[in-house]
């Protein structure tokens, strides 16, 4: 007996309330932008600047104990990660303690660094501090700029790819869905004030790829059905295509979410922000591939030029493989 999350055959009308779904998406995007303008993001050390202290000890690293010692100092965003390396001996236990720059200061002061070292030495008197590195505000500003460029270039590359693979209407629909996903993800991080660092940028780029994959699967079926049902209305073809790919879309999203939720619960604080971004991205990405990308395509329409052979019908670059 095979597991099915949706019936084998469905005939749901995904565009009966297209104006409502697009309106909700637009409203949520406006809220996200307003939250971003008013509250901003809770930037982590990568974007705010700070100091990284490398510790080494013959005793095993217990992150919970390190974190408890840091919380007593009230230093704000402190990230603690254990460093694993095959070359390390049994008495080489290394951790990285990252402290954000305090309000009104361009860098972590020597006094703050000394307080941190004293708190850690209270846990383990044999602990040493081989290196202390600081990230200044200039470098952090460059990281923000680079991160923005990376996301914009990823979306631009998607626009070109879909334009070549399908037609410009498909490209605009896909890019609208990606912008929708990225804006809502940034909005939820702004609203909840979850720490925003380079790992979240990696999550945004992953979300772009995931959402694009879902959208391309639907658009491929749309193109096939446009050739197969030449006299059907575009709305009917879109509904048929989404229903035919719905089982695959839901199964992919649910299995991905199962893994992500497990990581969110069991993975620890270090990756929790990244995993939360991925969970949110999978949800809004699945939604946008059905209710945003396809709805935009319905609004723009598709040129159906049946004078061309089937393998390039309605698409001058139809022979280009993904």
PDB file of N, CA and C in Angstrom, residues 77-165:
ATOM      1  N   UNK A  77      24.679  39.074  21.726  1.00  0.00           N
ATOM      2  CA  UNK A  77      24.805  37.936  20.817  1.00  0.00           C
ATOM      3  C   UNK A  77      26.160  37.263  20.987  1.00  0.00           C
ATOM      4  N   UNK A  78      26.160  36.065  21.569  1.00  0.00           N
ATOM      5  CA  UNK A  78      27.388  35.291  21.739  1.00  0.00           C
ATOM      6  C   UNK A  78      27.172  33.936  21.079  1.00  0.00           C
ATOM      7  N   UNK A  79      28.053  33.589  20.156  1.00  0.00           N
ATOM      8  CA  UNK A  79      27.966  32.309  19.459  1.00  0.00           C
ATOM      9  C   UNK A  79      29.130  31.428  19.883  1.00  0.00           C
ATOM     10  N   UNK A  80      28.828  30.182  20.265  1.00  0.00           N
ATOM     11  CA  UNK A  80      29.859  29.246  20.723  1.00  0.00           C
ATOM     12  C   UNK A  80      29.769  27.976  19.891  1.00  0.00           C
ATOM     13  N   UNK A  81      30.856  27.615  19.236  1.00  0.00           N
ATOM     14  CA  UNK A  81      30.880  26.407  18.416  1.00  0.00           C
ATOM     15  C   UNK A  81      32.148  25.617  18.714  1.00  0.00           C
ATOM     16  N   UNK A  82      32.006  24.306  18.775  1.00  0.00           N
ATOM     17  CA  UNK A  82      33.177  23.447  18.953  1.00  0.00           C
ATOM     18  C   UNK A  82      33.809  23.183  17.595  1.00  0.00           C
ATOM     19  N   UNK A  83      35.122  23.203  17.539  1.00  0.00           N
ATOM     20  CA  UNK A  83      35.858  22.991  16.296  1.00  0.00           C
ATOM     21  C   UNK A  83      36.364  21.550  16.268  1.00  0.00           C
ATOM     22  N   UNK A  84      36.023  20.842  15.181  1.00  0.00           N
ATOM     23  CA  UNK A  84      36.466  19.461  15.013  1.00  0.00           C
ATOM     24  C   UNK A  84      37.503  19.395  13.893  1.00  0.00           C
ATOM     25  N   UNK A  85      38.571  18.684  14.134  1.00  0.00           N
ATOM     26  CA  UNK A  85      39.619  18.526  13.125  1.00  0.00           C
ATOM     27  C   UNK A  85      40.298  17.180  13.353  1.00  0.00           C
ATOM     28  N   UNK A  86      40.431  16.365  12.296  1.00  0.00           N
ATOM     29  CA  UNK A  86      41.065  15.047  12.456  1.00  0.00           C
ATOM     30  C   UNK A  86      42.502  15.130  12.968  1.00  0.00           C
ATOM     31  N   UNK A  87      43.147  16.265  12.753  1.00  0.00           N
ATOM     32  CA  UNK A  87      44.543  16.405  13.178  1.00  0.00           C
ATOM     33  C   UNK A  87      44.683  16.699  14.670  1.00  0.00           C
ATOM     34  N   UNK A  88      43.577  17.036  15.329  1.00  0.00           N
ATOM     35  CA  UNK A  88      43.634  17.341  16.753  1.00  0.00           C
ATOM     36  C   UNK A  88      43.878  16.063  17.568  1.00  0.00           C
ATOM     37  N   UNK A  89      44.710  16.200  18.609  1.00  0.00           N
ATOM     38  CA  UNK A  89      44.931  15.082  19.514  1.00  0.00           C
ATOM     39  C   UNK A  89      43.826  14.998  20.548  1.00  0.00           C
ATOM     40  N   UNK A  90      43.853  13.974  21.402  1.00  0.00           N
ATOM     41  CA  UNK A  90      42.789  13.797  22.400  1.00  0.00           C
ATOM     42  C   UNK A  90      42.752  14.912  23.442  1.00  0.00           C
ATOM     43  N   UNK A  91      43.877  15.620  23.628  1.00  0.00           N
ATOM     44  CA  UNK A  91      43.901  16.701  24.608  1.00  0.00           C
ATOM     45  C   UNK A  91      43.791  18.077  23.960  1.00  0.00           C
ATOM     46  N   UNK A  92      43.412  18.080  22.680  1.00  0.00           N
ATOM     47  CA  UNK A  92      43.216  19.343  21.970  1.00  0.00           C
ATOM     48  C   UNK A  92      41.722  19.533  21.691  1.00  0.00           C
ATOM     49  N   UNK A  93      41.048  20.202  22.573  1.00  0.00           N
ATOM     50  CA  UNK A  93      39.621  20.488  22.427  1.00  0.00           C
ATOM     51  C   UNK A  93      39.464  21.994  22.184  1.00  0.00           C
ATOM     52  N   UNK A  94      39.020  22.319  20.981  1.00  0.00           N
ATOM     53  CA  UNK A  94      39.013  23.708  20.534  1.00  0.00           C
ATOM     54  C   UNK A  94      37.581  24.200  20.346  1.00  0.00           C
ATOM     55  N   UNK A  95      37.356  25.437  20.739  1.00  0.00           N
ATOM     56  CA  UNK A  95      36.049  26.078  20.541  1.00  0.00           C
ATOM     57  C   UNK A  95      36.276  27.505  20.056  1.00  0.00           C
ATOM     58  N   UNK A  96      35.254  28.040  19.391  1.00  0.00           N
ATOM     59  CA  UNK A  96      35.271  29.431  18.930  1.00  0.00           C
ATOM     60  C   UNK A  96      34.152  30.187  19.642  1.00  0.00           C
ATOM     61  N   UNK A  97      34.524  31.244  20.357  1.00  0.00           N
ATOM     62  CA  UNK A  97      33.550  32.085  21.060  1.00  0.00           C
ATOM     63  C   UNK A  97      33.493  33.422  20.331  1.00  0.00           C
ATOM     64  N   UNK A  98      32.313  33.729  19.777  1.00  0.00           N
ATOM     65  CA  UNK A  98      32.151  34.947  18.985  1.00  0.00           C
ATOM     66  C   UNK A  98      31.246  35.915  19.737  1.00  0.00           C
ATOM     67  N   UNK A  99      31.729  37.129  19.922  1.00  0.00           N
ATOM     68  CA  UNK A  99      31.013  38.143  20.709  1.00  0.00           C
ATOM     69  C   UNK A  99      30.747  39.349  19.819  1.00  0.00           C
ATOM     70  N   UNK A 100      29.504  39.795  19.782  1.00  0.00           N
ATOM     71  CA  UNK A 100      29.177  40.948  18.952  1.00  0.00           C
ATOM     72  C   UNK A 100      29.674  42.239  19.591  1.00  0.00           C
ATOM     73  N   UNK A 101      29.932  43.247  18.743  1.00  0.00           N
ATOM     74  CA  UNK A 101      30.322  44.566  19.234  1.00  0.00           C
ATOM     75  C   UNK A 101      29.176  45.145  20.056  1.00  0.00           C
ATOM     76  N   UNK A 102      29.492  45.740  21.174  1.00  0.00           N
ATOM     77  CA  UNK A 102      28.478  46.293  22.058  1.00  0.00           C
ATOM     78  C   UNK A 102      27.967  47.619  21.514  1.00  0.00           C
ATOM     79  N   UNK A 103      26.766  47.996  21.914  1.00  0.00           N
ATOM     80  CA  UNK A 103      26.160  49.243  21.444  1.00  0.00           C
ATOM     81  C   UNK A 103      27.065  50.431  21.779  1.00  0.00           C
ATOM     82  N   UNK A 104      27.250  51.295  20.775  1.00  0.00           N
ATOM     83  CA  UNK A 104      28.066  52.492  20.977  1.00  0.00           C
ATOM     84  C   UNK A 104      29.549  52.243  20.837  1.00  0.00           C
ATOM     85  N   UNK A 105      29.965  51.001  20.559  1.00  0.00           N
ATOM     86  CA  UNK A 105      31.376  50.685  20.410  1.00  0.00           C
ATOM     87  C   UNK A 105      31.623  50.083  19.034  1.00  0.00           C
ATOM     88  N   UNK A 106      32.725  50.443  18.408  1.00  0.00           N
ATOM     89  CA  UNK A 106      33.049  49.918  17.090  1.00  0.00           C
ATOM     90  C   UNK A 106      33.624  48.508  17.174  1.00  0.00           C
ATOM     91  N   UNK A 107      34.176  48.129  18.309  1.00  0.00           N
ATOM     92  CA  UNK A 107      34.748  46.799  18.468  1.00  0.00           C
ATOM     93  C   UNK A 107      34.642  46.386  19.935  1.00  0.00           C
ATOM     94  N   UNK A 108      34.842  45.101  20.185  1.00  0.00           N
ATOM     95  CA  UNK A 108      34.831  44.603  21.551  1.00  0.00           C
ATOM     96  C   UNK A 108      36.091  45.106  22.268  1.00  0.00           C
ATOM     97  N   UNK A 109      35.913  45.704  23.415  1.00  0.00           N
ATOM     98  CA  UNK A 109      37.042  46.296  24.132  1.00  0.00           C
ATOM     99  C   UNK A 109      37.913  45.224  24.777  1.00  0.00           C
ATOM    100  N   UNK A 110      39.153  45.627  25.116  1.00  0.00           N
ATOM    101  CA  UNK A 110      40.066  44.702  25.789  1.00  0.00           C
ATOM    102  C   UNK A 110      39.522  44.275  27.148  1.00  0.00           C
ATOM    103  N   UNK A 111      38.818  45.199  27.812  1.00  0.00           N
ATOM    104  CA  UNK A 111      38.232  44.866  29.112  1.00  0.00           C
ATOM    105  C   UNK A 111      37.188  43.757  28.968  1.00  0.00           C
ATOM    106  N   UNK A 112      36.358  43.836  27.908  1.00  0.00           N
ATOM    107  CA  UNK A 112      35.334  42.809  27.670  1.00  0.00           C
ATOM    108  C   UNK A 112      35.988  41.475  27.363  1.00  0.00           C
ATOM    109  N   UNK A 113      37.035  41.495  26.531  1.00  0.00           N
ATOM    110  CA  UNK A 113      37.744  40.255  26.195  1.00  0.00           C
ATOM    111  C   UNK A 113      38.331  39.620  27.452  1.00  0.00           C
ATOM    112  N   UNK A 114      38.872  40.459  28.337  1.00  0.00           N
ATOM    113  CA  UNK A 114      39.451  39.943  29.580  1.00  0.00           C
ATOM    114  C   UNK A 114      38.381  39.324  30.470  1.00  0.00           C
ATOM    115  N   UNK A 115      37.195  39.938  30.519  1.00  0.00           N
ATOM    116  CA  UNK A 115      36.088  39.379  31.318  1.00  0.00           C
ATOM    117  C   UNK A 115      35.677  38.014  30.780  1.00  0.00           C
ATOM    118  N   UNK A 116      35.632  37.893  29.466  1.00  0.00           N
ATOM    119  CA  UNK A 116      35.259  36.617  28.853  1.00  0.00           C
ATOM    120  C   UNK A 116      36.288  35.551  29.196  1.00  0.00           C
ATOM    121  N   UNK A 117      37.558  35.885  29.060  1.00  0.00           N
ATOM    122  CA  UNK A 117      38.604  34.911  29.350  1.00  0.00           C
ATOM    123  C   UNK A 117      38.582  34.487  30.814  1.00  0.00           C
ATOM    124  N   UNK A 118      38.333  35.440  31.712  1.00  0.00           N
ATOM    125  CA  UNK A 118      38.265  35.104  33.138  1.00  0.00           C
ATOM    126  C   UNK A 118      37.086  34.180  33.430  1.00  0.00           C
ATOM    127  N   UNK A 119      35.936  34.436  32.768  1.00  0.00           N
ATOM    128  CA  UNK A 119      34.757  33.579  32.985  1.00  0.00           C
ATOM    129  C   UNK A 119      35.011  32.165  32.482  1.00  0.00           C
ATOM    130  N   UNK A 120      35.731  32.026  31.373  1.00  0.00           N
ATOM    131  CA  UNK A 120      36.021  30.707  30.836  1.00  0.00           C
ATOM    132  C   UNK A 120      37.094  29.992  31.661  1.00  0.00           C
ATOM    133  N   UNK A 121      38.050  30.755  32.161  1.00  0.00           N
ATOM    134  CA  UNK A 121      39.073  30.152  33.011  1.00  0.00           C
ATOM    135  C   UNK A 121      38.475  29.645  34.320  1.00  0.00           C
ATOM    136  N   UNK A 122      37.400  30.268  34.779  1.00  0.00           N
ATOM    137  CA  UNK A 122      36.721  29.781  35.978  1.00  0.00           C
ATOM    138  C   UNK A 122      36.133  28.397  35.741  1.00  0.00           C
ATOM    139  N   UNK A 123      35.756  28.109  34.477  1.00  0.00           N
ATOM    140  CA  UNK A 123      35.259  26.777  34.129  1.00  0.00           C
ATOM    141  C   UNK A 123      36.404  25.778  34.031  1.00  0.00           C
ATOM    142  N   UNK A 124      37.514  26.226  33.426  1.00  0.00           N
ATOM    143  CA  UNK A 124      38.640  25.328  33.183  1.00  0.00           C
ATOM    144  C   UNK A 124      39.946  26.117  33.306  1.00  0.00           C
ATOM    145  N   UNK A 125      40.637  26.027  34.410  1.00  0.00           N
ATOM    146  CA  UNK A 125      41.881  26.796  34.615  1.00  0.00           C
ATOM    147  C   UNK A 125      42.972  26.459  33.605  1.00  0.00           C
ATOM    148  N   UNK A 126      42.886  25.292  32.943  1.00  0.00           N
ATOM    149  CA  UNK A 126      43.905  24.891  31.977  1.00  0.00           C
ATOM    150  C   UNK A 126      43.631  25.434  30.570  1.00  0.00           C
ATOM    151  N   UNK A 127      42.558  26.147  30.417  1.00  0.00           N
ATOM    152  CA  UNK A 127      42.195  26.662  29.105  1.00  0.00           C
ATOM    153  C   UNK A 127      43.174  27.744  28.656  1.00  0.00           C
ATOM    154  N   UNK A 128      43.502  27.717  27.364  1.00  0.00           N
ATOM    155  CA  UNK A 128      44.346  28.760  26.761  1.00  0.00           C
ATOM    156  C   UNK A 128      43.580  29.433  25.625  1.00  0.00           C
ATOM    157  N   UNK A 129      44.090  30.600  25.204  1.00  0.00           N
ATOM    158  CA  UNK A 129      43.429  31.380  24.159  1.00  0.00           C
ATOM    159  C   UNK A 129      44.446  31.684  23.058  1.00  0.00           C
ATOM    160  N   UNK A 130      44.590  30.761  22.097  1.00  0.00           N
ATOM    161  CA  UNK A 130      45.633  30.899  21.075  1.00  0.00           C
ATOM    162  C   UNK A 130      45.474  32.124  20.182  1.00  0.00           C
ATOM    163  N   UNK A 131      44.237  32.562  19.947  1.00  0.00           N
ATOM    164  CA  UNK A 131      44.065  33.707  19.051  1.00  0.00           C
ATOM    165  C   UNK A 131      42.806  34.478  19.407  1.00  0.00           C
ATOM    166  N   UNK A 132      42.865  35.782  19.142  1.00  0.00           N
ATOM    167  CA  UNK A 132      41.715  36.675  19.298  1.00  0.00           C
ATOM    168  C   UNK A 132      41.642  37.533  18.038  1.00  0.00           C
ATOM    169  N   UNK A 133      40.522  37.427  17.295  1.00  0.00           N
ATOM    170  CA  UNK A 133      40.372  38.159  16.040  1.00  0.00           C
ATOM    171  C   UNK A 133      39.122  39.023  16.102  1.00  0.00           C
ATOM    172  N   UNK A 134      39.234  40.223  15.552  1.00  0.00           N
ATOM    173  CA  UNK A 134      38.094  41.152  15.559  1.00  0.00           C
ATOM    174  C   UNK A 134      37.648  41.467  14.139  1.00  0.00           C
ATOM    175  N   UNK A 135      36.329  41.649  13.982  1.00  0.00           N
ATOM    176  CA  UNK A 135      35.734  42.080  12.720  1.00  0.00           C
ATOM    177  C   UNK A 135      35.173  43.468  12.937  1.00  0.00           C
ATOM    178  N   UNK A 136      35.725  44.437  12.232  1.00  0.00           N
ATOM    179  CA  UNK A 136      35.302  45.819  12.402  1.00  0.00           C
ATOM    180  C   UNK A 136      34.063  46.148  11.604  1.00  0.00           C
ATOM    181  N   UNK A 137      33.471  47.334  11.831  1.00  0.00           N
ATOM    182  CA  UNK A 137      32.255  47.733  11.139  1.00  0.00           C
ATOM    183  C   UNK A 137      32.429  47.873   9.621  1.00  0.00           C
ATOM    184  N   UNK A 138      33.642  48.225   9.167  1.00  0.00           N
ATOM    185  CA  UNK A 138      33.858  48.367   7.729  1.00  0.00           C
ATOM    186  C   UNK A 138      33.721  47.028   7.032  1.00  0.00           C
ATOM    187  N   UNK A 139      34.364  45.996   7.602  1.00  0.00           N
ATOM    188  CA  UNK A 139      34.265  44.654   7.026  1.00  0.00           C
ATOM    189  C   UNK A 139      32.827  44.159   7.075  1.00  0.00           C
ATOM    190  N   UNK A 140      32.123  44.435   8.172  1.00  0.00           N
ATOM    191  CA  UNK A 140      30.727  44.013   8.297  1.00  0.00           C
ATOM    192  C   UNK A 140      29.866  44.676   7.230  1.00  0.00           C
ATOM    193  N   UNK A 141      30.113  45.978   6.971  1.00  0.00           N
ATOM    194  CA  UNK A 141      29.371  46.672   5.912  1.00  0.00           C
ATOM    195  C   UNK A 141      29.618  46.052   4.554  1.00  0.00           C
ATOM    196  N   UNK A 142      30.864  45.639   4.297  1.00  0.00           N
ATOM    197  CA  UNK A 142      31.175  44.986   3.032  1.00  0.00           C
ATOM    198  C   UNK A 142      30.461  43.641   2.919  1.00  0.00           C
ATOM    199  N   UNK A 143      30.350  42.930   4.040  1.00  0.00           N
ATOM    200  CA  UNK A 143      29.644  41.644   4.027  1.00  0.00           C
ATOM    201  C   UNK A 143      28.163  41.832   3.699  1.00  0.00           C
ATOM    202  N   UNK A 144      27.542  42.879   4.255  1.00  0.00           N
ATOM    203  CA  UNK A 144      26.134  43.152   3.952  1.00  0.00           C
ATOM    204  C   UNK A 144      25.965  43.426   2.467  1.00  0.00           C
ATOM    205  N   UNK A 145      26.856  44.262   1.921  1.00  0.00           N
ATOM    206  CA  UNK A 145      26.774  44.600   0.500  1.00  0.00           C
ATOM    207  C   UNK A 145      26.960  43.357  -0.369  1.00  0.00           C
ATOM    208  N   UNK A 146      27.940  42.528  -0.015  1.00  0.00           N
ATOM    209  CA  UNK A 146      28.183  41.303  -0.778  1.00  0.00           C
ATOM    210  C   UNK A 146      26.993  40.351  -0.700  1.00  0.00           C
ATOM    211  N   UNK A 147      26.377  40.262   0.473  1.00  0.00           N
ATOM    212  CA  UNK A 147      25.223  39.376   0.649  1.00  0.00           C
ATOM    213  C   UNK A 147      24.059  39.828  -0.226  1.00  0.00           C
ATOM    214  N   UNK A 148      23.806  41.141  -0.270  1.00  0.00           N
ATOM    215  CA  UNK A 148      22.721  41.669  -1.109  1.00  0.00           C
ATOM    216  C   UNK A 148      22.997  41.369  -2.578  1.00  0.00           C
ATOM    217  N   UNK A 149      24.244  41.584  -2.998  1.00  0.00           N
ATOM    218  CA  UNK A 149      24.613  41.320  -4.393  1.00  0.00           C
ATOM    219  C   UNK A 149      24.414  39.847  -4.731  1.00  0.00           C
ATOM    220  N   UNK A 150      24.771  38.955  -3.798  1.00  0.00           N
ATOM    221  CA  UNK A 150      24.630  37.523  -4.042  1.00  0.00           C
ATOM    222  C   UNK A 150      23.176  37.139  -4.273  1.00  0.00           C
ATOM    223  N   UNK A 151      22.266  37.656  -3.448  1.00  0.00           N
ATOM    224  CA  UNK A 151      20.841  37.328  -3.596  1.00  0.00           C
ATOM    225  C   UNK A 151      20.284  37.912  -4.894  1.00  0.00           C
ATOM    226  N   UNK A 152      20.633  39.157  -5.195  1.00  0.00           N
ATOM    227  CA  UNK A 152      20.136  39.808  -6.415  1.00  0.00           C
ATOM    228  C   UNK A 152      20.641  39.078  -7.661  1.00  0.00           C
ATOM    229  N   UNK A 153      21.919  38.707  -7.679  1.00  0.00           N
ATOM    230  CA  UNK A 153      22.470  37.993  -8.829  1.00  0.00           C
ATOM    231  C   UNK A 153      21.823  36.623  -8.997  1.00  0.00           C
ATOM    232  N   UNK A 154      21.519  35.956  -7.883  1.00  0.00           N
ATOM    233  CA  UNK A 154      20.854  34.651  -7.970  1.00  0.00           C
ATOM    234  C   UNK A 154      19.484  34.789  -8.625  1.00  0.00           C
ATOM    235  N   UNK A 155      18.729  35.807  -8.221  1.00  0.00           N
ATOM    236  CA  UNK A 155      17.398  36.012  -8.793  1.00  0.00           C
ATOM    237  C   UNK A 155      17.508  36.426 -10.265  1.00  0.00           C
ATOM    238  N   UNK A 156      18.506  37.255 -10.592  1.00  0.00           N
ATOM    239  CA  UNK A 156      18.708  37.662 -11.983  1.00  0.00           C
ATOM    240  C   UNK A 156      19.071  36.467 -12.857  1.00  0.00           C
ATOM    241  N   UNK A 157      19.907  35.565 -12.322  1.00  0.00           N
ATOM    242  CA  UNK A 157      20.273  34.367 -13.081  1.00  0.00           C
ATOM    243  C   UNK A 157      19.057  33.492 -13.337  1.00  0.00           C
ATOM    244  N   UNK A 158      18.172  33.413 -12.342  1.00  0.00           N
ATOM    245  CA  UNK A 158      16.930  32.649 -12.513  1.00  0.00           C
ATOM    246  C   UNK A 158      16.082  33.267 -13.620  1.00  0.00           C
ATOM    247  N   UNK A 159      15.993  34.603 -13.640  1.00  0.00           N
ATOM    248  CA  UNK A 159      15.218  35.301 -14.675  1.00  0.00           C
ATOM    249  C   UNK A 159      15.717  34.925 -16.063  1.00  0.00           C
ATOM    250  N   UNK A 160      17.034  34.965 -16.256  1.00  0.00           N
ATOM    251  CA  UNK A 160      17.611  34.634 -17.565  1.00  0.00           C
ATOM    252  C   UNK A 160      17.366  33.169 -17.908  1.00  0.00           C
ATOM    253  N   UNK A 161      17.584  32.294 -16.938  1.00  0.00           N
ATOM    254  CA  UNK A 161      17.413  30.859 -17.188  1.00  0.00           C
ATOM    255  C   UNK A 161      15.982  30.518 -17.614  1.00  0.00           C
ATOM    256  N   UNK A 162      15.012  31.005 -16.851  1.00  0.00           N
ATOM    257  CA  UNK A 162      13.613  30.693 -17.172  1.00  0.00           C
ATOM    258  C   UNK A 162      13.228  31.321 -18.517  1.00  0.00           C
ATOM    259  N   UNK A 163      13.738  32.518 -18.799  1.00  0.00           N
ATOM    260  CA  UNK A 163      13.448  33.176 -20.076  1.00  0.00           C
ATOM    261  C   UNK A 163      13.944  32.310 -21.231  1.00  0.00           C
ATOM    262  N   UNK A 164      15.142  31.756 -21.105  1.00  0.00           N
ATOM    263  CA  UNK A 164      15.689  30.889 -22.153  1.00  0.00           C
ATOM    264  C   UNK A 164      14.970  29.541 -22.198  1.00  0.00           C
ATOM    265  N   UNK A 165      14.647  29.026 -21.029  1.00  0.00           N
ATOM    266  CA  UNK A 165      14.027  27.694 -20.955  1.00  0.00           C
ATOM    267  C   UNK A 165      12.578  27.728 -21.396  1.00  0.00           C
TER     268      UNK A 165
END
